[in-house]
PDB file of C-alpha atoms in Angstrom:
ATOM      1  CA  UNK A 747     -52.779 -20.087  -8.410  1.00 55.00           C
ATOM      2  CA  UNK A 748     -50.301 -19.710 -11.433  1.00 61.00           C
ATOM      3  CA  UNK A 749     -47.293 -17.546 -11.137  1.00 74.00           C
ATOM      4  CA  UNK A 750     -46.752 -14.518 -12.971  1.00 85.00           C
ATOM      5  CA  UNK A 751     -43.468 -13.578 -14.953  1.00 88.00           C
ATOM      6  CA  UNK A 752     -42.646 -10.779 -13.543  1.00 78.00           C
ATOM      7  CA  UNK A 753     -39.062 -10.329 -15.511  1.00 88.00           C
ATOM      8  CA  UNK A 754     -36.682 -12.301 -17.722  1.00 92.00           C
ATOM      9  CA  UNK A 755     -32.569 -11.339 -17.711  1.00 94.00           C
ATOM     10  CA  UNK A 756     -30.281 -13.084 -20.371  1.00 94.00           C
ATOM     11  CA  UNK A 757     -26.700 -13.489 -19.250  1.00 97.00           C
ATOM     12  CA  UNK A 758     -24.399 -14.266 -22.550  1.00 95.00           C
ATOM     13  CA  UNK A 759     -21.453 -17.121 -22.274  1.00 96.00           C
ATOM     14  CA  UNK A 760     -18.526 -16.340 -23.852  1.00 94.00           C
ATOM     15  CA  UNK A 761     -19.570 -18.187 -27.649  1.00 94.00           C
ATOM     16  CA  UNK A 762     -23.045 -18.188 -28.554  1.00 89.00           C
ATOM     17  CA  UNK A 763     -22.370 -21.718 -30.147  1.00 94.00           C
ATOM     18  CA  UNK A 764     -21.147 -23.496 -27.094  1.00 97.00           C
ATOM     19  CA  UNK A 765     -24.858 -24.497 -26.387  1.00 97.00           C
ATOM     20  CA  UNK A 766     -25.728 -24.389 -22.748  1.00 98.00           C
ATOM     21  CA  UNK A 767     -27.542 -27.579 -21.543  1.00 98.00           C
ATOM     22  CA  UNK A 768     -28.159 -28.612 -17.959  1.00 98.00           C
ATOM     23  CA  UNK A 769     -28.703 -26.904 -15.018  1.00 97.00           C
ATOM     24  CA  UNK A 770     -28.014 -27.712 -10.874  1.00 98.00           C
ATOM     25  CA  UNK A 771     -27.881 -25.145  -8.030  1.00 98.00           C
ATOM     26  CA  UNK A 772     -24.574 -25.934  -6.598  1.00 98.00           C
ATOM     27  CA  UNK A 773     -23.319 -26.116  -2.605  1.00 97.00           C
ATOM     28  CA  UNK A 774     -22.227 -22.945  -2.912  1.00 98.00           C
ATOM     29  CA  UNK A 775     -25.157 -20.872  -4.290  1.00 98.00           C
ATOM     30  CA  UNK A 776     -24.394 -20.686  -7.777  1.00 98.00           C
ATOM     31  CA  UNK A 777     -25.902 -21.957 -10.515  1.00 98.00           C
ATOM     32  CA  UNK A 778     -23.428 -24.397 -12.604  1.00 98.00           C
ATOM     33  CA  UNK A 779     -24.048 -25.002 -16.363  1.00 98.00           C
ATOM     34  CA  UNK A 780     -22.855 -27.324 -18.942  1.00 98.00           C
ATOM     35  CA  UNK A 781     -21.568 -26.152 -22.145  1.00 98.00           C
ATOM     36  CA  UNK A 782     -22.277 -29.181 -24.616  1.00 98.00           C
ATOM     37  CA  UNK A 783     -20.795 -27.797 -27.629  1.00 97.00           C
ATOM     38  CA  UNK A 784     -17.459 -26.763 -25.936  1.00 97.00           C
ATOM     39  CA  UNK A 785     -16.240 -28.908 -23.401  1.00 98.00           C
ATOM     40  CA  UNK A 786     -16.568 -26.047 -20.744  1.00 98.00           C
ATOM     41  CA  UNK A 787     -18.578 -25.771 -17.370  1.00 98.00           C
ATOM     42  CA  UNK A 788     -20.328 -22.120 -16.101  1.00 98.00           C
ATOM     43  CA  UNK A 789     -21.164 -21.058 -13.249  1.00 98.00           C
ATOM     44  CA  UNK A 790     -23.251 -18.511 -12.566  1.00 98.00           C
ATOM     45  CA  UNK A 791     -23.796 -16.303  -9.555  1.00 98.00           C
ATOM     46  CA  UNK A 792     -27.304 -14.828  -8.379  1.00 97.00           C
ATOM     47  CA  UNK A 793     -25.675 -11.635  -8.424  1.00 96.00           C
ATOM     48  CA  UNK A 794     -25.181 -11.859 -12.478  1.00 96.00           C
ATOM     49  CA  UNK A 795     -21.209 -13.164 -12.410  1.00 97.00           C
ATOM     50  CA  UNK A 796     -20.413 -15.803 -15.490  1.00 97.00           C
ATOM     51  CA  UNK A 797     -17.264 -17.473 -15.034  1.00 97.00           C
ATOM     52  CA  UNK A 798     -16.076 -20.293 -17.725  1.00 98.00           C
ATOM     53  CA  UNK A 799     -14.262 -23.282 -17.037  1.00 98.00           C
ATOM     54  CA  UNK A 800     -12.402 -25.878 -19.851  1.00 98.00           C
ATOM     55  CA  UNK A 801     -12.774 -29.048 -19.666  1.00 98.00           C
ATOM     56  CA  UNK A 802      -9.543 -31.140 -20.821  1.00 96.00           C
ATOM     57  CA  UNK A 803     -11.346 -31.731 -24.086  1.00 97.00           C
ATOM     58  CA  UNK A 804     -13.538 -29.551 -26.097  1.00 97.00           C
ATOM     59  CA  UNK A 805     -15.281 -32.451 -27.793  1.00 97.00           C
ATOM     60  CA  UNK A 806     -16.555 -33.903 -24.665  1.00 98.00           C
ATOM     61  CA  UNK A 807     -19.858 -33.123 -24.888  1.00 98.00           C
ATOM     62  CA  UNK A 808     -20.652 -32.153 -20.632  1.00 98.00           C
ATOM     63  CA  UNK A 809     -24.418 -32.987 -20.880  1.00 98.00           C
ATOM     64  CA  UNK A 810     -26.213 -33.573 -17.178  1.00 98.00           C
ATOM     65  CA  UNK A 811     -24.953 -32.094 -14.160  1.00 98.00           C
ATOM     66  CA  UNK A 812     -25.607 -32.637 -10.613  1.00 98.00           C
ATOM     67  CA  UNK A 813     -24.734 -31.760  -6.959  1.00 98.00           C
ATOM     68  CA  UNK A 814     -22.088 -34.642  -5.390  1.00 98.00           C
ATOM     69  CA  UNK A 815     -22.191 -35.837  -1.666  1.00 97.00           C
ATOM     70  CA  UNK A 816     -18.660 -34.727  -1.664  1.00 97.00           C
ATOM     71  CA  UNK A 817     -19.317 -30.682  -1.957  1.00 97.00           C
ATOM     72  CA  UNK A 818     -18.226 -30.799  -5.914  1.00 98.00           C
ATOM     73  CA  UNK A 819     -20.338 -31.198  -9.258  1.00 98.00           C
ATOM     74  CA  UNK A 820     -20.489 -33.921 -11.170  1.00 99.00           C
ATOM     75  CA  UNK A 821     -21.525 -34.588 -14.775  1.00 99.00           C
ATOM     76  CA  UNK A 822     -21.863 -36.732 -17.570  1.00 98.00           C
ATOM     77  CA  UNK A 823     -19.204 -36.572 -21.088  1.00 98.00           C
ATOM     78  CA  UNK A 824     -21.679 -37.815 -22.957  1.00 98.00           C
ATOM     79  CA  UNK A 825     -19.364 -37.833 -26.627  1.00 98.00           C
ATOM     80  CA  UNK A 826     -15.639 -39.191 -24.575  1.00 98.00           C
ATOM     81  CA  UNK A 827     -17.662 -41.570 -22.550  1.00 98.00           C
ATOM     82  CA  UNK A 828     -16.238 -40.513 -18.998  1.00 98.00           C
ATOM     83  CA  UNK A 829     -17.975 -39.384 -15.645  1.00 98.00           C
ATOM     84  CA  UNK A 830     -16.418 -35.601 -14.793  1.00 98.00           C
ATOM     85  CA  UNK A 831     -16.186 -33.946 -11.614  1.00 98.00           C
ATOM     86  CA  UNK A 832     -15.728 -30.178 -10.629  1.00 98.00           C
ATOM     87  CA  UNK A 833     -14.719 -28.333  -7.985  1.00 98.00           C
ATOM     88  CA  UNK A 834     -16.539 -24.817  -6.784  1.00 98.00           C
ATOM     89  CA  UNK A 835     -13.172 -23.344  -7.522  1.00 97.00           C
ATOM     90  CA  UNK A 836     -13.340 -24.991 -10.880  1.00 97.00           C
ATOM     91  CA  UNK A 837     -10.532 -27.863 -10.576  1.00 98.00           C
ATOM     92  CA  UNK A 838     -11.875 -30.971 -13.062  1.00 98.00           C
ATOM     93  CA  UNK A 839     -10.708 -33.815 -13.345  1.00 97.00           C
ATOM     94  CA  UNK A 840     -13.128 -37.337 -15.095  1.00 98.00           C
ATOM     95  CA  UNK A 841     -12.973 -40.975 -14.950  1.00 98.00           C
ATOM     96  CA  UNK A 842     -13.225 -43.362 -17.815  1.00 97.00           C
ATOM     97  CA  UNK A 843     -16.011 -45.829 -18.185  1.00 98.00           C
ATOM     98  CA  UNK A 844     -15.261 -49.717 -18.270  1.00 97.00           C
ATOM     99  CA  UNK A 845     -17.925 -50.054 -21.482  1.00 97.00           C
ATOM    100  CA  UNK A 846     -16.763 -48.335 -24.790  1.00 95.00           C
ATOM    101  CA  UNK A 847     -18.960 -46.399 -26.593  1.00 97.00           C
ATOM    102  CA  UNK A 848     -21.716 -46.138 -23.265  1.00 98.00           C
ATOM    103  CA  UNK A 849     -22.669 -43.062 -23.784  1.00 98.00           C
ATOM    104  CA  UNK A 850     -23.356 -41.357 -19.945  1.00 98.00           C
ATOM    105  CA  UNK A 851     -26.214 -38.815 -19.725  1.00 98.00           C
ATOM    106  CA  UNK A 852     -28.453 -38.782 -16.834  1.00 98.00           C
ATOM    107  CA  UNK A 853     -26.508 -38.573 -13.454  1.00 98.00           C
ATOM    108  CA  UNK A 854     -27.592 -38.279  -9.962  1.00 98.00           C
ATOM    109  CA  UNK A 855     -26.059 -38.368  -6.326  1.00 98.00           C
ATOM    110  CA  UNK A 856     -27.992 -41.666  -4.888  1.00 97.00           C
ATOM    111  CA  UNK A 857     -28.860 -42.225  -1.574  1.00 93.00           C
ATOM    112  CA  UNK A 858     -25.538 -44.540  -0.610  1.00 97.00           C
ATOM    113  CA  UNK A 859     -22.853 -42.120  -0.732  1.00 97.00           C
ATOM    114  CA  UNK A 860     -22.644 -42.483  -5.057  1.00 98.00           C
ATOM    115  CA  UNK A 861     -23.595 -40.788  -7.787  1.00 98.00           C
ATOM    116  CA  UNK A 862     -25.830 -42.679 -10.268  1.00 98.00           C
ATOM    117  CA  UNK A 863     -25.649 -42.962 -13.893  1.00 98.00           C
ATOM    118  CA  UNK A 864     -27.421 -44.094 -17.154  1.00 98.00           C
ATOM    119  CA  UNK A 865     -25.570 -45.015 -20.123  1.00 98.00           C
ATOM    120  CA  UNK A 866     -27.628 -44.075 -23.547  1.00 98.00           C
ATOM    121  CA  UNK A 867     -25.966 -46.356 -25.845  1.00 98.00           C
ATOM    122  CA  UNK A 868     -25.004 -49.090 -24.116  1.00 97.00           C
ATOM    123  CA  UNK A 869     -28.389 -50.429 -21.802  1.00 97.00           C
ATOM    124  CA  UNK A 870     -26.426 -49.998 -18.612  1.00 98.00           C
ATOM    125  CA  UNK A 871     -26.957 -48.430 -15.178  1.00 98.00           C
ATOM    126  CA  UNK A 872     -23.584 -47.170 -13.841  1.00 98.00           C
ATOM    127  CA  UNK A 873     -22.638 -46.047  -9.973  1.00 98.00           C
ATOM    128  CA  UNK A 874     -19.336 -44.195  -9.688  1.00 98.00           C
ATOM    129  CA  UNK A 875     -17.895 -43.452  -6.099  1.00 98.00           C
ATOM    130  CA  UNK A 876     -16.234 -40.044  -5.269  1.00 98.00           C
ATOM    131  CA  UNK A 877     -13.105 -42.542  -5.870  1.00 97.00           C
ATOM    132  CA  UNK A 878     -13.947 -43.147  -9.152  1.00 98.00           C
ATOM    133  CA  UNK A 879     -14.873 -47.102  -8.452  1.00 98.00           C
ATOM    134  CA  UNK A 880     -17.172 -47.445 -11.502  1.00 98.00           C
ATOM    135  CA  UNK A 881     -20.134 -50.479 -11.426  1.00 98.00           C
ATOM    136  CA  UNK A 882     -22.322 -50.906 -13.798  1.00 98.00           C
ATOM    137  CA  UNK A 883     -25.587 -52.787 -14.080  1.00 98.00           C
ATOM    138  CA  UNK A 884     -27.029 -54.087 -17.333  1.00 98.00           C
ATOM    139  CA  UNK A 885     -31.135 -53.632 -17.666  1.00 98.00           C
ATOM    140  CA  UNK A 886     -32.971 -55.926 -18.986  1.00 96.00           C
ATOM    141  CA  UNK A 887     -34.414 -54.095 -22.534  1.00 96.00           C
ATOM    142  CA  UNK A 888     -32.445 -53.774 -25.438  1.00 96.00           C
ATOM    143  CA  UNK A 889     -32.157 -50.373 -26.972  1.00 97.00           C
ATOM    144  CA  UNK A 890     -34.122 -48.513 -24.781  1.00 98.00           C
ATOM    145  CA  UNK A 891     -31.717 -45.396 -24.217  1.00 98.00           C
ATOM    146  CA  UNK A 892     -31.858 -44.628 -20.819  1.00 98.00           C
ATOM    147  CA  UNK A 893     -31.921 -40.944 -20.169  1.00 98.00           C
ATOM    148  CA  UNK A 894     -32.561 -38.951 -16.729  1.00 98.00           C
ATOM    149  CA  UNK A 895     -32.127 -40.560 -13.399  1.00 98.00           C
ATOM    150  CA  UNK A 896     -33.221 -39.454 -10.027  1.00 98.00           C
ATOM    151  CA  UNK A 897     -33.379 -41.062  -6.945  1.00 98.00           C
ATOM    152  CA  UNK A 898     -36.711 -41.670  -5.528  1.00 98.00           C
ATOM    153  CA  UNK A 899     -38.362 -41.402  -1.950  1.00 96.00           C
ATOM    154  CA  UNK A 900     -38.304 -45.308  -1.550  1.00 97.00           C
ATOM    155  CA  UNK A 901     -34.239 -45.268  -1.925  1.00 96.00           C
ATOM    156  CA  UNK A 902     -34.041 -46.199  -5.092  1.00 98.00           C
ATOM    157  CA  UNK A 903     -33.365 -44.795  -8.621  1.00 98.00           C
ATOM    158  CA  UNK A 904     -35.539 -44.164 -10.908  1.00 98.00           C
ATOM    159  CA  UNK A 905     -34.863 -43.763 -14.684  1.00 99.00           C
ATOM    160  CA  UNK A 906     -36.407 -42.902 -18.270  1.00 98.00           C
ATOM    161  CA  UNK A 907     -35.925 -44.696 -20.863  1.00 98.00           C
ATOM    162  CA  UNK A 908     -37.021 -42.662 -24.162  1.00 98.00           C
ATOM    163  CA  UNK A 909     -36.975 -45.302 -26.855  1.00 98.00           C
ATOM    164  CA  UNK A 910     -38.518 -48.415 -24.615  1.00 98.00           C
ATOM    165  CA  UNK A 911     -40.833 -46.011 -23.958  1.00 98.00           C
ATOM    166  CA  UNK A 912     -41.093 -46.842 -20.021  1.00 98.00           C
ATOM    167  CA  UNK A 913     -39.528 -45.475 -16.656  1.00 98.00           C
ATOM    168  CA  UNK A 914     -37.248 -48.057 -14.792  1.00 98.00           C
ATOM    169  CA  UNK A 915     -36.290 -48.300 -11.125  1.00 98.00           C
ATOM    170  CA  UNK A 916     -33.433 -49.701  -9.725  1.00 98.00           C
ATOM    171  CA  UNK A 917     -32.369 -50.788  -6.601  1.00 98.00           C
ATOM    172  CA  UNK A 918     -28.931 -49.818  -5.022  1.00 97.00           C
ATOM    173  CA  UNK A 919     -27.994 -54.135  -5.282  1.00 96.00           C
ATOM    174  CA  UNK A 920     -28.905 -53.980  -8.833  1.00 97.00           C
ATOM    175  CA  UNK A 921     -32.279 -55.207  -9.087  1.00 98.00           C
ATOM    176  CA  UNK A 922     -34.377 -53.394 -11.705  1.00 98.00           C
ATOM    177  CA  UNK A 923     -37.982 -52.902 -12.251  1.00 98.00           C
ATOM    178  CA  UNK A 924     -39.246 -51.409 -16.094  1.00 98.00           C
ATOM    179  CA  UNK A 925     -43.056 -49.556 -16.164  1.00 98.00           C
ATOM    180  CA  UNK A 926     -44.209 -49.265 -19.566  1.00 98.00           C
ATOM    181  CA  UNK A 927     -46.103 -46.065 -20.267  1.00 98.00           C
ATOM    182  CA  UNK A 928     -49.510 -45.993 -21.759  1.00 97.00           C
ATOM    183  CA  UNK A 929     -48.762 -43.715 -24.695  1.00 97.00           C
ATOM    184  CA  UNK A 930     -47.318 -45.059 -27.461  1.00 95.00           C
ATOM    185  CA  UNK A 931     -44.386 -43.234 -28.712  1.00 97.00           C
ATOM    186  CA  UNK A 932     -43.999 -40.900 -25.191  1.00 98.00           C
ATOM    187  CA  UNK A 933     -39.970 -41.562 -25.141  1.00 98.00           C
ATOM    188  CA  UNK A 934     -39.465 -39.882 -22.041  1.00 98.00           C
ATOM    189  CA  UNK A 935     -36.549 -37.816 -21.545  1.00 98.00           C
ATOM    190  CA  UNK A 936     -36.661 -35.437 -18.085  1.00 98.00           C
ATOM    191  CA  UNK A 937     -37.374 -37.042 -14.642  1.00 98.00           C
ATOM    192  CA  UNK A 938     -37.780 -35.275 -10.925  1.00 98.00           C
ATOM    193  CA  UNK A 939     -38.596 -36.697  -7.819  1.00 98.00           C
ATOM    194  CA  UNK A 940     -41.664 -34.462  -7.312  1.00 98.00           C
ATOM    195  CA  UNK A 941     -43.279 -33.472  -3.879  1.00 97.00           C
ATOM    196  CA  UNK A 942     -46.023 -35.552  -3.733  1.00 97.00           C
ATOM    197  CA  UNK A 943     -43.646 -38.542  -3.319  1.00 97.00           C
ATOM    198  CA  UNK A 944     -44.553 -40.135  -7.178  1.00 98.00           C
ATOM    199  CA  UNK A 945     -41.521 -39.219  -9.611  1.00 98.00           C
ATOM    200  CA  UNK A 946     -42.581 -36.752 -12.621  1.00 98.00           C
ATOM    201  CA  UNK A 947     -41.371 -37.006 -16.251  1.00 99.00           C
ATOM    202  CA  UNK A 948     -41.620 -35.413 -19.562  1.00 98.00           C
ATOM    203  CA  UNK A 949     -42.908 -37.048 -22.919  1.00 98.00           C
ATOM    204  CA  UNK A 950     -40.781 -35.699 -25.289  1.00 98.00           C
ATOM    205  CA  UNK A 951     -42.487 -37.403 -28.508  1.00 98.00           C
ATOM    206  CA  UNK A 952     -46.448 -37.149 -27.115  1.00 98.00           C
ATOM    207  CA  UNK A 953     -46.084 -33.719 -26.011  1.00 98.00           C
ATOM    208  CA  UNK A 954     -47.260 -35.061 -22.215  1.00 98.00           C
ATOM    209  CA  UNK A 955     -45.815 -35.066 -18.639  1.00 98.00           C
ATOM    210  CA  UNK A 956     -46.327 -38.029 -16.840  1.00 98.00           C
ATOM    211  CA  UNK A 957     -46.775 -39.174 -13.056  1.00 98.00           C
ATOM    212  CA  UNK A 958     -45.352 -42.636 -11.872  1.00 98.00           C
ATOM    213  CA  UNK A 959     -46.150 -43.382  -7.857  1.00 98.00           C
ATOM    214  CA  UNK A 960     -43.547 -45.645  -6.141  1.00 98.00           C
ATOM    215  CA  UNK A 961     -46.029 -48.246  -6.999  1.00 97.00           C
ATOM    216  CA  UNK A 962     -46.011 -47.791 -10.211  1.00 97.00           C
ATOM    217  CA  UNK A 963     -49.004 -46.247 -11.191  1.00 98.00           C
ATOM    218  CA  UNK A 964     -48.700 -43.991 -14.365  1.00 98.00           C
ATOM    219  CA  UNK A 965     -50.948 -40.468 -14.734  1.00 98.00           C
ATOM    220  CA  UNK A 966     -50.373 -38.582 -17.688  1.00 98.00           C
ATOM    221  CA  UNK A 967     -51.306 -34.659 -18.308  1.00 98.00           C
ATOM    222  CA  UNK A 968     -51.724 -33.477 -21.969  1.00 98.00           C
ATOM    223  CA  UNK A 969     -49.820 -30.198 -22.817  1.00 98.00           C
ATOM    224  CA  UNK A 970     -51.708 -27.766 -25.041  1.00 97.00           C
ATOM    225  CA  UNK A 971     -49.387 -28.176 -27.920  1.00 97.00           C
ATOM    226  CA  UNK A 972     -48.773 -31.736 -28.725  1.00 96.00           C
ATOM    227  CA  UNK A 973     -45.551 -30.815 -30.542  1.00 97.00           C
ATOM    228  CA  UNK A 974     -44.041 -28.441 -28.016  1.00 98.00           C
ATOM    229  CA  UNK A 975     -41.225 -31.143 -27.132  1.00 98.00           C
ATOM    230  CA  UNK A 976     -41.040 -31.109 -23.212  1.00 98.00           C
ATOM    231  CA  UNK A 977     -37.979 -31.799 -22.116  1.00 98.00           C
ATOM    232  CA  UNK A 978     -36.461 -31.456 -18.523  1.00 98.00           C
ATOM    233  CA  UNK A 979     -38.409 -30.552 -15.937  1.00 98.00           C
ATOM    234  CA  UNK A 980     -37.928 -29.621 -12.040  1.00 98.00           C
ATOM    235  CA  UNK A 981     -39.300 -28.772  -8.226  1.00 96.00           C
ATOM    236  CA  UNK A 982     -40.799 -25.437  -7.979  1.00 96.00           C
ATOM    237  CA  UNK A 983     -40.383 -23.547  -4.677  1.00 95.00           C
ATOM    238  CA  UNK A 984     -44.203 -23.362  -4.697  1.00 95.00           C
ATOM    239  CA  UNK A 985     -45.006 -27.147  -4.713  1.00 96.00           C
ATOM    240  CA  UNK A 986     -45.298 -27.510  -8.341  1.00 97.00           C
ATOM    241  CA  UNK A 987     -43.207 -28.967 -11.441  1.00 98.00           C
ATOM    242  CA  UNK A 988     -41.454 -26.431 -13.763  1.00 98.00           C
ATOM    243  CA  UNK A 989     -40.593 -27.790 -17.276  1.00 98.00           C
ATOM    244  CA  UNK A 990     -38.956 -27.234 -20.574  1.00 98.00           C
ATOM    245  CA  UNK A 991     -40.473 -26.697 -24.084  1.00 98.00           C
ATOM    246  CA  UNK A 992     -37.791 -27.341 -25.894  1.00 97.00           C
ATOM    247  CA  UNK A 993     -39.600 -26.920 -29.677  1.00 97.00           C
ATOM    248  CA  UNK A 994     -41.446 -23.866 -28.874  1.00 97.00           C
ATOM    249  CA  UNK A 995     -39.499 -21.732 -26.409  1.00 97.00           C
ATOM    250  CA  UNK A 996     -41.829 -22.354 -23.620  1.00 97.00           C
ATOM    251  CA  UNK A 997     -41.704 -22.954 -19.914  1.00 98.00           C
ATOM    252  CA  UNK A 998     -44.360 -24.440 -18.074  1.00 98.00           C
ATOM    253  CA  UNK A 999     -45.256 -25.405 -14.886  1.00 98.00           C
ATOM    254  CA  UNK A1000     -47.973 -27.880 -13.862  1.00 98.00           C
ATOM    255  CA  UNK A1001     -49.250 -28.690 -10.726  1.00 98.00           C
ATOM    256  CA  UNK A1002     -49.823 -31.806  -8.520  1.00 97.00           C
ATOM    257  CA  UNK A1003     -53.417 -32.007  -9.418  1.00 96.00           C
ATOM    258  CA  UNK A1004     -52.248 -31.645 -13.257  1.00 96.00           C
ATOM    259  CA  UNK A1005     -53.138 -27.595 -13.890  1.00 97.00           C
ATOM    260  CA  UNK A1006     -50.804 -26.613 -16.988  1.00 97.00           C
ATOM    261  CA  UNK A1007     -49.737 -22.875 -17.005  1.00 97.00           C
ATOM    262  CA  UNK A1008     -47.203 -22.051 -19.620  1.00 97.00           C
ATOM    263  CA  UNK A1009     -45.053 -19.039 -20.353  1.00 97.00           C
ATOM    264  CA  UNK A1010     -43.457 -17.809 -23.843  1.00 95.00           C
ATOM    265  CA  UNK A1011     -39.731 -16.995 -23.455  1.00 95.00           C
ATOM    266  CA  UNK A1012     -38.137 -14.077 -25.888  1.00 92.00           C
ATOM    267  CA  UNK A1013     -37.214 -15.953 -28.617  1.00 94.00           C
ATOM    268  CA  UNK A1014     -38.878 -19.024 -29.306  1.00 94.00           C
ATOM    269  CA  UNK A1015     -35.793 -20.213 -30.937  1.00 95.00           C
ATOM    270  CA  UNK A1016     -33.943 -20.580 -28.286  1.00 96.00           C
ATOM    271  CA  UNK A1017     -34.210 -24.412 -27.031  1.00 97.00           C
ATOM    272  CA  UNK A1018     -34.724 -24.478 -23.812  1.00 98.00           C
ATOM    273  CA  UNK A1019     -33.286 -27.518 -21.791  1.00 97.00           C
ATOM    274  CA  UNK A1020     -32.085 -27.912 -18.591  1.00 98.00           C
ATOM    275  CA  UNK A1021     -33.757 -25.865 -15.918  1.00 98.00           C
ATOM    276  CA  UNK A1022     -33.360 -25.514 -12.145  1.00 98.00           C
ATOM    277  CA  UNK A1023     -34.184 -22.617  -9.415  1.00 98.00           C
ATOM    278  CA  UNK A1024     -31.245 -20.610  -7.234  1.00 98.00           C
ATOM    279  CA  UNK A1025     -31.235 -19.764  -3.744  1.00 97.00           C
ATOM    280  CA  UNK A1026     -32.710 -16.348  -4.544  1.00 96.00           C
ATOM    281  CA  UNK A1027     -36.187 -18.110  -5.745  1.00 96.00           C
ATOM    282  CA  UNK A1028     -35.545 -17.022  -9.774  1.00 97.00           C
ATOM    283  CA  UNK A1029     -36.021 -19.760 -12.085  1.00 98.00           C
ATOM    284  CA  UNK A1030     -32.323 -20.198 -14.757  1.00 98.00           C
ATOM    285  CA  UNK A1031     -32.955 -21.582 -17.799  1.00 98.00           C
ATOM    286  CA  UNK A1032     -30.327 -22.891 -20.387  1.00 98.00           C
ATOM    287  CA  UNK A1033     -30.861 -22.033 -23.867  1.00 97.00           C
ATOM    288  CA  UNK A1034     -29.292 -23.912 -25.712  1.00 95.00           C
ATOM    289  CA  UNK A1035     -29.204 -21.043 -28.815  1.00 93.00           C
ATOM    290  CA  UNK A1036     -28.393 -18.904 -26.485  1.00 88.00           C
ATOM    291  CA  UNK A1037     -27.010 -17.974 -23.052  1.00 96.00           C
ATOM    292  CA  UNK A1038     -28.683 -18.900 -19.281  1.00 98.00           C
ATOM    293  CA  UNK A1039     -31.660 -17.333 -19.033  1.00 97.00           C
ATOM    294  CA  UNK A1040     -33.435 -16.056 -15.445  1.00 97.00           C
ATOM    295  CA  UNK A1041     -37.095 -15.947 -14.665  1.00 96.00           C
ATOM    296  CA  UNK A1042     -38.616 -13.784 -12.339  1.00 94.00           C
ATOM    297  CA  UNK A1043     -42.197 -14.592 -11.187  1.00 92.00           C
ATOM    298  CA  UNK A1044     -44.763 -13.577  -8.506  1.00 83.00           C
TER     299      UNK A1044
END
């Protein structure tokens, strides 16, 4: 049965410009933040506390952030080209990449110990240790930008790429698999291992999410505005997929059977990206014109 919003809270950073973007519950309950525009990391308590952190360079661009096997956070500088890593009591430090120019985006903790990387501009899968041991993989498309990443129930990771139009898999040796999609023009962008076992996506350009099983076999569930730009989407405590609009100012949620429910956040201006739930059940949003914003449903 589709949830209700029950209540939506804004919590302001510190400059409206600094353009929050991605969104992880952290190890110790909060909810950490990237600030794209500048350089920073927030985190955000479930009680309503905002605290700021700079990075060593405010044109860094911190773009996808995830949850480390080591206790810290760890996230993509998508415009220096380094891997960063933060502390919960908000001590960074990063690591340079071996390819200039790669571009990092997508990053998540694999199933070996590492966390897991794509690299936009460069075609490359990268795998950085808690060390800061960097490997990197090349795949076998040309200018495909590879985007999210998220590792998969088989052990593997599984990745968009938006311009090859496809979703790749890759093994933890190297070996990579690419599954076109049947829309043309879909460049996916978000991925989530969902809990059916298949891996969930958004189509950015068709205005679609998409199903891919560990097998390979692609589903894909029209949204009611074509040009509503989905863009990350994410497990809901109540066995669905929660998702970004990013053009409209939407969320929606869809379910495994492929039941779209959307909801219209306060502005519609307000870009809409990353997306994850807390420990208190509330759905955070980050605005990207904007603050973090939290849902409340029933």
């Amino acid at each position: 049965m589709p949830a209700h919003l029950h209540a939506v809270r804004s919590f302001a950073v510190t400059d409206p410009d600094s353009g929050p973007y991605a969104l992880t519950s952290g190890p110790d309950g909060a909810l950490w933040c990237t600030l794209v525009h500048s350089g920073r990391i927030a985190r955000l308590t479930t009680a309503g506390r905002l605290q700021e952190f700079a990075l060593d360079s405010p044109g860094c661009g911190p773009s996808l952030i995830t949850a480390g096997p080591d206790g810290a956070l760890w996230f993509t500088r998508m415009r220096d080209h380094r891997i960063g890593c933060i502390t919960t009591t908000g001590q960074a430090h990063s690591y340079a990449l071996p390819t200039p120019g790669a571009g990092p985006y997508g990053v998540a903790a694999g199933g070996d110990g590492a966390l897991w990387f794509t690299q936009l501009h460069a075609d490359r899968i990268g795998r950085i240790t808690t060390r800061g041991e960097v490997t990197e993989f090349p795949l076998p498309v040309q200018g495909g930008f590879p985007s999210a990443i998220v590792a998969g129930g088989d052990g593997s990771l599984w990745f968009t790429l938006n311009q090859a139009h496809a979703i790749g898999r890759i093994t933890h040796g190297g070996e990579t698999t690419v599954h076109p999609l049947p829309t043309p023009g879909a460049a996916p962008v978000g991925l989530t291992a969902g809990p059916d076992g298949a891996l969930w996506f958004t189509e950015i350009g068709a205005g679609r999410i998409g199903r891919i099983t560990l097998d390979g076999d692609v589903s894909e569930f029209p949204l009611p505005d074509p040009g509503c730009r989905p863009h990350a989407v994410t497990n809901g405590p109540d066995g669905a997929l929660w998702f970004t609009e990013w053009g409209t100012g939407r969320i929606g949620r869809v379910t495994t059977g492929g039941q779209v429910t959307e909801y219209a956040l306060p502005d519609p201006a307000s870009e809409p990206h990353g997306l994850a739930f807390g420990i208190d059940g509330a759905l955070y949003v980050a605005l990207e014109r904007g603050g973090i914003a939290r849902l409340e449903f029933t």
